[in-house]
mmCIF file of C-alpha atoms in Angstrom:
data_model
loop_
_atom_site.group_PDB
_atom_site.id
_atom_site.type_symbol
_atom_site.label_atom_id
_atom_site.label_comp_id
_atom_site.label_asym_id
_atom_site.label_seq_id
_atom_site.Cartn_x
_atom_site.Cartn_y
_atom_site.Cartn_z
ATOM 1 C CA MET A 1 49.401 79.613 15.488
ATOM 2 C CA ARG A 2 48.547 82.743 14.513
ATOM 3 C CA ALA A 3 51.981 84.004 14.750
ATOM 4 C CA PHE A 4 52.971 81.638 12.247
ATOM 5 C CA ASN A 5 50.360 82.336 9.800
ATOM 6 C CA PHE A 6 51.154 86.494 10.106
ATOM 7 C CA LEU A 7 54.347 85.261 9.361
ATOM 8 C CA LEU A 8 53.909 82.687 6.777
ATOM 9 C CA LEU A 9 51.531 85.351 5.414
ATOM 10 C CA CYS A 10 54.520 88.370 5.186
ATOM 11 C CA THR A 11 57.008 86.354 4.205
ATOM 12 C CA SER A 12 55.003 85.697 0.742
ATOM 13 C CA PHE A 13 53.903 88.922 0.297
ATOM 14 C CA VAL A 14 58.641 89.762 0.228
ATOM 15 C CA ALA A 15 59.361 86.682 -1.569
ATOM 16 C CA LEU A 16 55.659 87.904 -4.177
ATOM 17 C CA ILE A 17 57.238 91.360 -4.632
ATOM 18 C CA LEU A 18 60.688 89.545 -4.897
ATOM 19 C CA VAL A 19 59.318 87.320 -7.608
ATOM 20 C CA TYR A 20 57.468 90.639 -9.752
ATOM 21 C CA GLY A 21 61.247 92.433 -9.295
ATOM 22 C CA GLN A 22 62.998 89.379 -11.101
ATOM 23 C CA LYS A 23 61.011 89.705 -13.423
ATOM 24 C CA TYR A 24 61.644 93.247 -14.741
ATOM 25 C CA ARG A 25 64.555 92.849 -14.354
ATOM 26 C CA THR A 26 64.582 89.687 -16.657
ATOM 27 C CA GLU A 27 62.511 91.814 -19.211
ATOM 28 C CA ASP A 28 65.138 94.791 -19.205
ATOM 29 C CA VAL A 29 67.911 92.305 -19.677
ATOM 30 C CA GLN A 30 66.081 90.726 -22.702
ATOM 31 C CA SER A 31 65.706 94.029 -23.779
ATOM 32 C CA GLN A 32 68.902 94.517 -23.500
ATOM 33 C CA VAL A 33 70.063 91.670 -25.636
ATOM 34 C CA ILE A 34 67.795 91.574 -28.363
ATOM 35 C CA GLU A 35 69.564 95.978 -29.512
ATOM 36 C CA LEU A 36 72.804 94.184 -29.067
ATOM 37 C CA GLN A 37 71.702 91.553 -31.889
ATOM 38 C CA ARG A 38 70.545 94.562 -33.518
ATOM 39 C CA ASP A 39 74.250 96.429 -33.074
ATOM 40 C CA ILE A 40 75.643 92.550 -34.196
ATOM 41 C CA THR A 41 73.011 92.111 -36.791
ATOM 42 C CA SER A 42 73.961 95.681 -38.053
ATOM 43 C CA GLN A 43 77.517 95.691 -37.806
ATOM 44 C CA LYS A 44 77.560 92.353 -39.991
ATOM 45 C CA GLN A 45 75.715 94.463 -42.734
ATOM 46 C CA ILE A 46 78.807 96.875 -42.722
ATOM 47 C CA LEU A 47 81.678 93.949 -42.547
ATOM 48 C CA ASN A 48 80.205 93.097 -45.847
ATOM 49 C CA SER A 49 79.572 95.842 -47.537
ATOM 50 C CA LEU A 50 83.166 97.091 -46.253
ATOM 51 C CA ASP A 51 84.381 92.946 -47.624
ATOM 52 C CA ALA A 52 82.580 93.735 -50.567
ATOM 53 C CA ASP A 53 84.348 97.098 -51.347
ATOM 54 C CA TRP A 54 87.629 95.416 -50.418
ATOM 55 C CA ALA A 55 87.367 92.529 -53.135
ATOM 56 C CA TYR A 56 86.561 95.431 -55.924
ATOM 57 C CA LEU A 57 89.102 97.515 -54.965
ATOM 58 C CA ASN A 58 91.463 94.444 -54.422
ATOM 59 C CA GLN A 59 90.021 93.506 -58.377
ATOM 60 C CA PRO A 60 93.867 91.790 -60.757
ATOM 61 C CA ALA A 61 92.496 94.518 -63.668
ATOM 62 C CA ARG A 62 91.488 97.173 -61.772
ATOM 63 C CA LEU A 63 94.824 97.298 -60.070
ATOM 64 C CA GLN A 64 96.821 96.604 -63.847
ATOM 65 C CA SER A 65 94.976 99.500 -65.122
ATOM 66 C CA ILE A 66 96.115 101.942 -61.901
ATOM 67 C CA VAL A 67 100.161 100.760 -62.094
ATOM 68 C CA ASP A 68 99.633 100.871 -66.547
ATOM 69 C CA ARG A 69 98.316 104.451 -65.461
ATOM 70 C CA HIS A 70 101.328 106.060 -62.573
ATOM 71 C CA ALA A 71 103.958 103.121 -63.801
ATOM 72 C CA GLU A 72 106.681 105.707 -65.100
ATOM 73 C CA THR A 73 106.311 108.187 -61.905
ATOM 74 C CA LEU A 74 106.788 105.006 -59.652
ATOM 75 C CA GLY A 75 108.913 103.958 -61.670
ATOM 76 C CA ILE A 76 108.302 100.031 -61.721
ATOM 77 C CA ALA A 77 107.769 98.001 -64.263
ATOM 78 C CA PRO A 78 106.494 93.865 -63.959
ATOM 79 C CA ILE A 79 109.066 91.140 -63.310
ATOM 80 C CA VAL A 80 111.981 89.940 -65.754
ATOM 81 C CA VAL A 81 113.090 86.040 -64.858
ATOM 82 C CA ALA A 82 116.680 87.727 -65.053
ATOM 83 C CA GLN A 83 115.393 88.785 -62.274
ATOM 84 C CA TYR A 84 115.265 85.425 -59.630
ATOM 85 C CA GLY A 85 117.956 83.901 -58.863
ATOM 86 C CA SER A 86 119.055 80.544 -59.605
ATOM 87 C CA LEU A 87 119.894 77.132 -57.997
ATOM 88 C CA SER A 88 124.213 77.393 -59.120
ATOM 89 C CA ASP A 89 123.995 81.113 -56.698
ATOM 90 C CA VAL A 90 123.110 79.410 -53.607
ATOM 91 C CA PRO A 91 127.101 78.900 -52.173
ATOM 92 C CA MET A 92 127.714 75.640 -51.325
ATOM 93 C CA ARG A 93 127.852 74.125 -47.360
ATOM 94 C CA PRO A 94 131.007 74.023 -46.478
ATOM 95 C CA ALA A 95 132.236 70.030 -45.986
ATOM 96 C CA ALA A 96 133.468 71.217 -41.949
ATOM 97 C CA PRO A 97 132.959 74.303 -40.232
ATOM 98 C CA ASP A 98 135.039 77.147 -40.324
ATOM 99 C CA SER A 99 136.876 76.110 -36.735
ATOM 100 C CA ASP A 100 139.815 79.518 -37.103
ATOM 101 C CA GLY A 101 137.332 82.265 -38.022
ATOM 102 C CA LEU A 102 135.048 80.249 -34.881
ATOM 103 C CA ASP A 103 137.717 80.988 -32.588
ATOM 104 C CA ALA A 104 138.771 84.468 -33.628
ATOM 105 C CA LEU A 105 134.585 84.681 -32.958
ATOM 106 C CA LEU A 106 134.750 83.822 -29.490
ATOM 107 C CA MET A 107 137.947 85.325 -28.908
ATOM 108 C CA SER A 108 137.321 89.002 -29.442
ATOM 109 C CA LEU A 109 133.629 88.098 -27.809
ATOM 110 C CA GLU A 110 135.687 88.032 -25.562
ATOM 111 C CA ALA A 111 137.503 90.981 -26.137
ATOM 112 C CA GLY A 112 134.837 92.635 -25.639
ATOM 113 C CA ILE A 113 134.761 93.559 -29.306
ATOM 114 C CA ASP A 114 131.311 94.128 -31.457
ATOM 115 C CA PRO A 115 131.662 92.067 -34.632
ATOM 116 C CA ASN A 116 129.317 93.814 -35.770
ATOM 117 C CA ASP A 117 130.935 97.306 -35.760
ATOM 118 C CA GLN A 118 133.990 97.387 -38.645
ATOM 119 C CA GLU A 119 135.616 100.372 -37.452
ATOM 120 C CA GLU A 120 137.502 98.569 -34.859
ATOM 121 C CA LEU A 121 138.068 94.688 -36.799
ATOM 122 C CA VAL A 122 140.390 97.481 -39.560
ATOM 123 C CA GLY A 123 142.014 99.167 -35.972
ATOM 124 C CA GLN A 124 143.439 95.419 -35.138
#
């Protein structure tokens, strides 16, 4: 019976040491978590500051004054309506596919001729 009591006493001491070790490891991890949360908060504040700077730098009125100041140097001008195309400029879809052109394309591919190489097509 004495040996059993001694064994229980030794296991209790070992368990006590392990529990205290776990407690200190948990406190270390908790301090690391708190430090990481502080870092995250600091990074979020920096990001908010950068977002505010970006919003200021992209204000249309500010950008317009810069464009006006450097328009001649950069050779830029405002967009005019004539630069846009109209629907009538878009070619209509053919009623049927061009089978002759498709056959010629497939034959040139089989012959090893690259259709994008204009020099070979001109030489034929």
